[in-house]
Tab-separated table of N, CA and C in Angstrom:
chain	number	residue	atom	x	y	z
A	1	UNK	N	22.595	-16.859	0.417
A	1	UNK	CA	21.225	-17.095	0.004
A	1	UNK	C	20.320	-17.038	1.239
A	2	UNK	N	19.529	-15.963	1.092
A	2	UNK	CA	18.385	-16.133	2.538
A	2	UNK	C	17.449	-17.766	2.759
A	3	UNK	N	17.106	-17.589	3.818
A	3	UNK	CA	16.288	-18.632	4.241
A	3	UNK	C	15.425	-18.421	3.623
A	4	UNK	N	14.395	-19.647	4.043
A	4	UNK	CA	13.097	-19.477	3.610
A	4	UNK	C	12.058	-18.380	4.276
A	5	UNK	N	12.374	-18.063	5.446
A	5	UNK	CA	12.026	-17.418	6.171
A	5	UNK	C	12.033	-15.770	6.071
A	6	UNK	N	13.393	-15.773	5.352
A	6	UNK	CA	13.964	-13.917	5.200
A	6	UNK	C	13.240	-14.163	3.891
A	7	UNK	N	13.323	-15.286	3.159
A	7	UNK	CA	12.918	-14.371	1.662
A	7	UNK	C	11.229	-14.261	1.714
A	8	UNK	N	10.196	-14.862	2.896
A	8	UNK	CA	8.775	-14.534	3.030
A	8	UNK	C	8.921	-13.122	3.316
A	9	UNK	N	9.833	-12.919	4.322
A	9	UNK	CA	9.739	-11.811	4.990
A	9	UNK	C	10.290	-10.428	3.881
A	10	UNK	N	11.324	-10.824	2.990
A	10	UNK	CA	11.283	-9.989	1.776
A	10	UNK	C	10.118	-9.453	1.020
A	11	UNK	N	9.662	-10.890	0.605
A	11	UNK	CA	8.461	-10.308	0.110
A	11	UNK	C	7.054	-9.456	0.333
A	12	UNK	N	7.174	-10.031	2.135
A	12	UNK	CA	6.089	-9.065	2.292
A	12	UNK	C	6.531	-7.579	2.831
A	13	UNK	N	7.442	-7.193	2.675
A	13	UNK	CA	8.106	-5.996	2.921
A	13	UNK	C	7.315	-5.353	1.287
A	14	UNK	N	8.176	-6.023	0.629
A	14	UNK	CA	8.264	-5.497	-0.765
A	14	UNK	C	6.325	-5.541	-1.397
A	15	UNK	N	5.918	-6.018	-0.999
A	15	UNK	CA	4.242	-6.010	-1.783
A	15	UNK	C	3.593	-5.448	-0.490
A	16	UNK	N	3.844	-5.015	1.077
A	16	UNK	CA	3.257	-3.769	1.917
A	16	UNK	C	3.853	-2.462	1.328
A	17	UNK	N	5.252	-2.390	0.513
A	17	UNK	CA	5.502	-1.200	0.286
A	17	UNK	C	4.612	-0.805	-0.795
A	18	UNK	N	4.824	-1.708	-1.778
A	18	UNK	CA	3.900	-1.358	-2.908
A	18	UNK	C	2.664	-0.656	-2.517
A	19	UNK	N	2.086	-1.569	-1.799
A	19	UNK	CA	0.492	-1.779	-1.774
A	19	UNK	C	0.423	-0.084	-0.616
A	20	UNK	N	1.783	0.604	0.163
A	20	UNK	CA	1.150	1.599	0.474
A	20	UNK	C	1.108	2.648	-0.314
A	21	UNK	N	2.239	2.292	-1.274
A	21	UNK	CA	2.351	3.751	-2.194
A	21	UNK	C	0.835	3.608	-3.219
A	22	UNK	N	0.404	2.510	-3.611
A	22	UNK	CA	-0.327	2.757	-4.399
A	22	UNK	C	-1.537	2.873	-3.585
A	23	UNK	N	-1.970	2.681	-2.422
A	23	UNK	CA	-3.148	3.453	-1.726
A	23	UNK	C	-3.346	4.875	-1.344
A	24	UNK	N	-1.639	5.437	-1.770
A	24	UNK	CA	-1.668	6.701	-1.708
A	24	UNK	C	-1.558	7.667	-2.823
A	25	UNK	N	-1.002	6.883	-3.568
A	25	UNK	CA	-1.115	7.454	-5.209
A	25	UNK	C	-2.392	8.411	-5.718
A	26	UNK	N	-1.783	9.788	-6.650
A	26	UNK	CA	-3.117	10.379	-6.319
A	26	UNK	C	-3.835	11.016	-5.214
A	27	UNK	N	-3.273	10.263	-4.000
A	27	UNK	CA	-4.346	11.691	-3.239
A	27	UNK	C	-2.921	12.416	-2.355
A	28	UNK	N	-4.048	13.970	-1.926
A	28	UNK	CA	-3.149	14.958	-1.394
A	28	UNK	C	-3.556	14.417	-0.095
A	29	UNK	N	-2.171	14.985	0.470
A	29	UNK	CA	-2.225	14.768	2.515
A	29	UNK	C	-3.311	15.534	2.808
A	30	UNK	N	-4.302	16.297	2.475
A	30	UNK	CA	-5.543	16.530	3.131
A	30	UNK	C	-6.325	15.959	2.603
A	31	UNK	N	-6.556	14.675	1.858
A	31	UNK	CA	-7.337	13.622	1.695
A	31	UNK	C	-7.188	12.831	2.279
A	32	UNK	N	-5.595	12.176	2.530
A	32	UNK	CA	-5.488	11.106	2.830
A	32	UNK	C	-5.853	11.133	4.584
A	33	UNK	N	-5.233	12.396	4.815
A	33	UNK	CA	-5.504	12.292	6.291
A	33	UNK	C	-7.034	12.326	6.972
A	34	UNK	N	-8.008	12.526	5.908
A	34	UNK	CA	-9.556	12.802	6.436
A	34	UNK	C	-10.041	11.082	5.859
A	35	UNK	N	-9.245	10.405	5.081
A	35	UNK	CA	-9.975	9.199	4.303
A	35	UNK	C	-9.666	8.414	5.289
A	36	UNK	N	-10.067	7.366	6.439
A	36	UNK	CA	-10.281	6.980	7.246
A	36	UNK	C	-9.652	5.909	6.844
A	37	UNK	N	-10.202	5.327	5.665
A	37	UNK	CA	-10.024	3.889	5.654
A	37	UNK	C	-8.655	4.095	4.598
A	38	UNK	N	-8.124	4.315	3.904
A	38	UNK	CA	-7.099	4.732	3.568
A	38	UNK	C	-5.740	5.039	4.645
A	39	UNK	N	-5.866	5.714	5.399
A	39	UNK	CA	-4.915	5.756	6.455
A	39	UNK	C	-5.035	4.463	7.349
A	40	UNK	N	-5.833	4.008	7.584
A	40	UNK	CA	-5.929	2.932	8.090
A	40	UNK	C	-5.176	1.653	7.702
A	41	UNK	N	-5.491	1.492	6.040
A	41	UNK	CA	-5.006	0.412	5.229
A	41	UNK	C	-3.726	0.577	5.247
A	42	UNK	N	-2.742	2.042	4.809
A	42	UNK	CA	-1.636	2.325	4.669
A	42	UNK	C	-1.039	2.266	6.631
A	43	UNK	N	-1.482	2.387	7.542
A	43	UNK	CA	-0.760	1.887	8.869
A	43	UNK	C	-0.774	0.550	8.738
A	44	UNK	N	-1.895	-0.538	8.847
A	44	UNK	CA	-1.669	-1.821	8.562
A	44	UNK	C	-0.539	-2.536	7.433
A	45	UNK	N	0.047	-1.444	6.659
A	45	UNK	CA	0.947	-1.813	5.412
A	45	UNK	C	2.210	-1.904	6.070
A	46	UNK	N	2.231	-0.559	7.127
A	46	UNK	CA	3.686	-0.292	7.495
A	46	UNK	C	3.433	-1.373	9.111
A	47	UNK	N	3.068	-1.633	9.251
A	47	UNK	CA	2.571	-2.277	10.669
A	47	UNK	C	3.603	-3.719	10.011
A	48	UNK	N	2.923	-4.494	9.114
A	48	UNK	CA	3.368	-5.641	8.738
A	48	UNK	C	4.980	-5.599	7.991
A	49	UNK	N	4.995	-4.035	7.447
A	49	UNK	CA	6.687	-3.846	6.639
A	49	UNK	C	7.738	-4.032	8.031
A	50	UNK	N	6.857	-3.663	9.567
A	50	UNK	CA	7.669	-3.217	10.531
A	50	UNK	C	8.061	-4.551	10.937
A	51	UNK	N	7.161	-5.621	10.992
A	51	UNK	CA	7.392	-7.160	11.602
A	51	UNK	C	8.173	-7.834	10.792
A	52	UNK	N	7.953	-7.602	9.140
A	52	UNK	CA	8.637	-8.229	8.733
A	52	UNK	C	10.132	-8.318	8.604
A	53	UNK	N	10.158	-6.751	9.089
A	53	UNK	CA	11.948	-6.312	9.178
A	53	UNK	C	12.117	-6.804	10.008
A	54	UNK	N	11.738	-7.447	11.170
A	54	UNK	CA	12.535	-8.027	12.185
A	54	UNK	C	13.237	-9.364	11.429
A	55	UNK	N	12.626	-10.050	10.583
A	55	UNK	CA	13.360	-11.205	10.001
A	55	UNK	C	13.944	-11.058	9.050
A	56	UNK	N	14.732	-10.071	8.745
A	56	UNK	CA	15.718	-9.523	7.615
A	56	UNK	C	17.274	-10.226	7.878
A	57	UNK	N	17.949	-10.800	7.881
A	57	UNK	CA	19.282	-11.156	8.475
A	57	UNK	C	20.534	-9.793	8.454
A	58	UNK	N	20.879	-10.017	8.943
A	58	UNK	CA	22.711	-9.316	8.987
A	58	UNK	C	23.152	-8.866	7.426
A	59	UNK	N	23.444	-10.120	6.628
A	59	UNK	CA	23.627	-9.820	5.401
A	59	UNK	C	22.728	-8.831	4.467
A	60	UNK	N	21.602	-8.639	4.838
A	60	UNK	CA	21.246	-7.679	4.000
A	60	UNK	C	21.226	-6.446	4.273
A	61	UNK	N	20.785	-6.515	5.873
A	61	UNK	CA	21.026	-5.158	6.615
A	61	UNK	C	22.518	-4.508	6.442
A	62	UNK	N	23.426	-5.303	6.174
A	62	UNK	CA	25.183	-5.256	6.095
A	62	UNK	C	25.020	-4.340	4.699
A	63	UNK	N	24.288	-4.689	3.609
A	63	UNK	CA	24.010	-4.280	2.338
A	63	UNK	C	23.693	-3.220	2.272
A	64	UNK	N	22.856	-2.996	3.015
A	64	UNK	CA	21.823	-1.378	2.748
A	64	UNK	C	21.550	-0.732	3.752
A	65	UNK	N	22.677	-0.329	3.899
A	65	UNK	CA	22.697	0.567	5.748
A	65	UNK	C	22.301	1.808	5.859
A	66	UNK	N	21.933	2.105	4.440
A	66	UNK	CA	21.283	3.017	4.780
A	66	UNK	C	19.786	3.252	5.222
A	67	UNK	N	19.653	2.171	4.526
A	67	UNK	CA	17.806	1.642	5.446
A	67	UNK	C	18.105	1.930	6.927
A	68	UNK	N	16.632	2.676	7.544
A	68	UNK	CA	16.898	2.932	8.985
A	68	UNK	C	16.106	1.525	9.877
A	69	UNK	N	16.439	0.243	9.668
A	69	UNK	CA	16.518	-0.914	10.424
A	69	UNK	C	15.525	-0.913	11.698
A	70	UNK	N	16.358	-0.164	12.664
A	70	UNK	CA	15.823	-0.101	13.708
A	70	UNK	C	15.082	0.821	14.274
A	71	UNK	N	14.821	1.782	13.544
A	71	UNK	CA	13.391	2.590	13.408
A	71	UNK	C	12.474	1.946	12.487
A	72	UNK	N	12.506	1.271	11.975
A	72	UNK	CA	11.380	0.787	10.976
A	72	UNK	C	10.895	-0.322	12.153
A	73	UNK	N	11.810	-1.257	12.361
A	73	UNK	CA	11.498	-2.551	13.222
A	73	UNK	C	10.249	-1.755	14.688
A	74	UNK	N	10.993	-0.536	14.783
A	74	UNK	CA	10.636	-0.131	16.482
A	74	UNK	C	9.079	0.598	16.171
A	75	UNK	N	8.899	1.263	14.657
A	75	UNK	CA	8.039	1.864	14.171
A	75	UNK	C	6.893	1.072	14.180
A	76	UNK	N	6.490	-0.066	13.994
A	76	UNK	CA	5.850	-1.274	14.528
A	76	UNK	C	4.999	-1.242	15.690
A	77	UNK	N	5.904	-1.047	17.154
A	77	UNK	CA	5.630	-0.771	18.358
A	77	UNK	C	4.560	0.167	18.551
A	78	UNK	N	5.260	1.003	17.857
A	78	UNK	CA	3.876	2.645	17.443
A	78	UNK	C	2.470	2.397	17.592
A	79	UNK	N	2.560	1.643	16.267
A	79	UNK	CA	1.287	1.395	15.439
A	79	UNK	C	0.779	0.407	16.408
A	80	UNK	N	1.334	-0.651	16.769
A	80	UNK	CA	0.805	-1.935	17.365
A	80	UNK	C	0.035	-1.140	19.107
A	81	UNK	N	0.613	-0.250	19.835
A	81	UNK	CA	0.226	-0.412	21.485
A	81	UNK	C	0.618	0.883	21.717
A	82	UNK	N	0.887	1.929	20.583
A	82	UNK	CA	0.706	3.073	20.895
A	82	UNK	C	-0.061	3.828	19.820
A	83	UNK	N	-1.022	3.492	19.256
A	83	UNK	CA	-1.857	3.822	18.029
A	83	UNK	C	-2.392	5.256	18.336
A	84	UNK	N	-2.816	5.325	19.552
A	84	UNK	CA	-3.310	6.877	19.529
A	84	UNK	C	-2.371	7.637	19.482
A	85	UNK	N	-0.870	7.723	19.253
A	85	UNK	CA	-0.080	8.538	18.930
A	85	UNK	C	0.315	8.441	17.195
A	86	UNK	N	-0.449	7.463	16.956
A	86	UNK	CA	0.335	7.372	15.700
A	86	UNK	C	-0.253	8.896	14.651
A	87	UNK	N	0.414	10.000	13.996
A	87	UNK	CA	-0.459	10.487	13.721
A	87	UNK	C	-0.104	10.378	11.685
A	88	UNK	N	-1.095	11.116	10.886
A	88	UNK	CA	-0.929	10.986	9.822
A	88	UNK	C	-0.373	11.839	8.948
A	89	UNK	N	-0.002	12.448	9.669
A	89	UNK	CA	1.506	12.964	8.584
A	89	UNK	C	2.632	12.742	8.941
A	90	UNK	N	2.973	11.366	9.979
A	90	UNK	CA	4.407	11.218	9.987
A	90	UNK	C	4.031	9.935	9.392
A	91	UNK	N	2.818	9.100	8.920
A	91	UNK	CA	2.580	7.849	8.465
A	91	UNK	C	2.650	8.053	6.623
A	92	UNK	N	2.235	9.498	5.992
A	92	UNK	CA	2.176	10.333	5.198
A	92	UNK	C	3.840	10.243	4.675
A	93	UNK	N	4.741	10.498	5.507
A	93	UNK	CA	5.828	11.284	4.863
A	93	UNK	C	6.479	10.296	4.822
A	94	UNK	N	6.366	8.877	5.654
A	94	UNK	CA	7.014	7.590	5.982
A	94	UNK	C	7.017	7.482	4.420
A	95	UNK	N	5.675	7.053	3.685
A	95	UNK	CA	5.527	6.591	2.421
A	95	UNK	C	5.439	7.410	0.962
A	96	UNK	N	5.687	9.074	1.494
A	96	UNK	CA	6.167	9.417	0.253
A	96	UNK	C	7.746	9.501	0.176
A	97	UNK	N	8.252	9.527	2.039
A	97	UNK	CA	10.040	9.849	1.695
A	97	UNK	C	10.800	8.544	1.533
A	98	UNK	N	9.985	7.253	2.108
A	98	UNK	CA	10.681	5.827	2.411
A	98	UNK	C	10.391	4.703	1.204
A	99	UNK	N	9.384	4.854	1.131
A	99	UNK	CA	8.898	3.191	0.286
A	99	UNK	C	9.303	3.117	-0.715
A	100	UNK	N	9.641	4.291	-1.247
A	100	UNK	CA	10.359	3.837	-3.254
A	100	UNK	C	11.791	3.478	-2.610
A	101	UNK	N	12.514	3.874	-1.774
A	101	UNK	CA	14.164	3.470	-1.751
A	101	UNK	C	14.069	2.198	-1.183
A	102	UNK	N	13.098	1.429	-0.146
A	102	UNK	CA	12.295	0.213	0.083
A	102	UNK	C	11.974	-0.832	-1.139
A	103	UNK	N	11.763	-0.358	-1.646
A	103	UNK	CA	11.253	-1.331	-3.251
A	103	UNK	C	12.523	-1.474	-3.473
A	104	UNK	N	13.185	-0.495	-3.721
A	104	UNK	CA	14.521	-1.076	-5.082
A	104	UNK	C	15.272	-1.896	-4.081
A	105	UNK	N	15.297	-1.736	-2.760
A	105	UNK	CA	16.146	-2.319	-2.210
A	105	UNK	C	15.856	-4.264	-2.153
A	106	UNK	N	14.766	-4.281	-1.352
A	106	UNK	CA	13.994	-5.405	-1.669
A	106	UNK	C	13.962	-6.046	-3.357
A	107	UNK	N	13.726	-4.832	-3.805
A	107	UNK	CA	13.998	-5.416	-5.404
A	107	UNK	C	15.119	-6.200	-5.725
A	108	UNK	N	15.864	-5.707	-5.383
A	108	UNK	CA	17.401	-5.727	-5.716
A	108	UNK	C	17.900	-7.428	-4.895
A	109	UNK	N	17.390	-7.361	-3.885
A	109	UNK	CA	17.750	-8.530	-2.961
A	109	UNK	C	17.097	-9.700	-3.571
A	110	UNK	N	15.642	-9.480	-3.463
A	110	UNK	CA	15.032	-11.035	-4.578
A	110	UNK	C	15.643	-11.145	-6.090
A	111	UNK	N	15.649	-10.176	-6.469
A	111	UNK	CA	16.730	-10.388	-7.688
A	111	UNK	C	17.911	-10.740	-7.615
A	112	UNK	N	18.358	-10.817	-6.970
A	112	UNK	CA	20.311	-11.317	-6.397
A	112	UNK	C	19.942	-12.601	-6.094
A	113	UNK	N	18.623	-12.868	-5.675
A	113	UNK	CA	18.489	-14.317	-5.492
A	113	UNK	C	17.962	-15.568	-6.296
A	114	UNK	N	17.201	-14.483	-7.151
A	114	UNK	CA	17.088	-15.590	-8.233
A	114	UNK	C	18.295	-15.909	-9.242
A	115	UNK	N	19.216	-15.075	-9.225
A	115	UNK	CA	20.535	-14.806	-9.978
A	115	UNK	C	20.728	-15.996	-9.294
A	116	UNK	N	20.938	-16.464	-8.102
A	116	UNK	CA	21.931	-17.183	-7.928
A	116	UNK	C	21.227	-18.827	-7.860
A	117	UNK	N	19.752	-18.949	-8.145
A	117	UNK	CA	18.700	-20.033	-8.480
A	117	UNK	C	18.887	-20.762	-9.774
């Protein structure tokens, strides 16, 4: 059973993923990349998905290895103190190729935990 701590940090994984797919929902990568505040909102999504993976424990990471862990955690770094590199079609492809296998996973984990509540 996670701490109190991993399961905050679950959740805000799981409602930044949401909240980037659905800021991107609907528009094409030559919208999103000219909509300012849109790319903006969706880096701040993955900015906070990146911190929060640092407080994920062993056991779940043990679970879903296929999640890339330590590119997501390091992906963070990017955004945080190297922002002028960050550009928007690798922030683009993060959240059309990553965030749905992100949800179920997270899904899957708060659900295993209320199973056992």
């Amino acid at each position: 059973m996670p701490s109190e701590r991993e399961r905050r940090a679950l959740l805000g994984i799981l409602e930044n993923a949401e909240a980037a797919l659905e800021f991107t929902k609907d528009l094409s990568f030559t919208t999103f990349e000219t909509d300012r505040r849109t790319l903006y909102a969706v880096v701040r999504c993955l900015e906070i998905l990146s911190e929060a993976s640092r407080r994920v424990g062993p056991d779940v990471r043990g679970r879903h290895p296929q999640i890339l862990w330590r590119q997501i955690a390091d992906a963070g770094n990017v955004y945080r103190h190297r922002y002028d590199n960050v550009s928007a079609s690798l922030v683009w492809r993060t959240v059309e190729e990553r965030m749905t296998e992100i949800i179920a996973v997270y899904r899957t984990e708060l659900a295993a935990e209320e199973d056992q509540t």
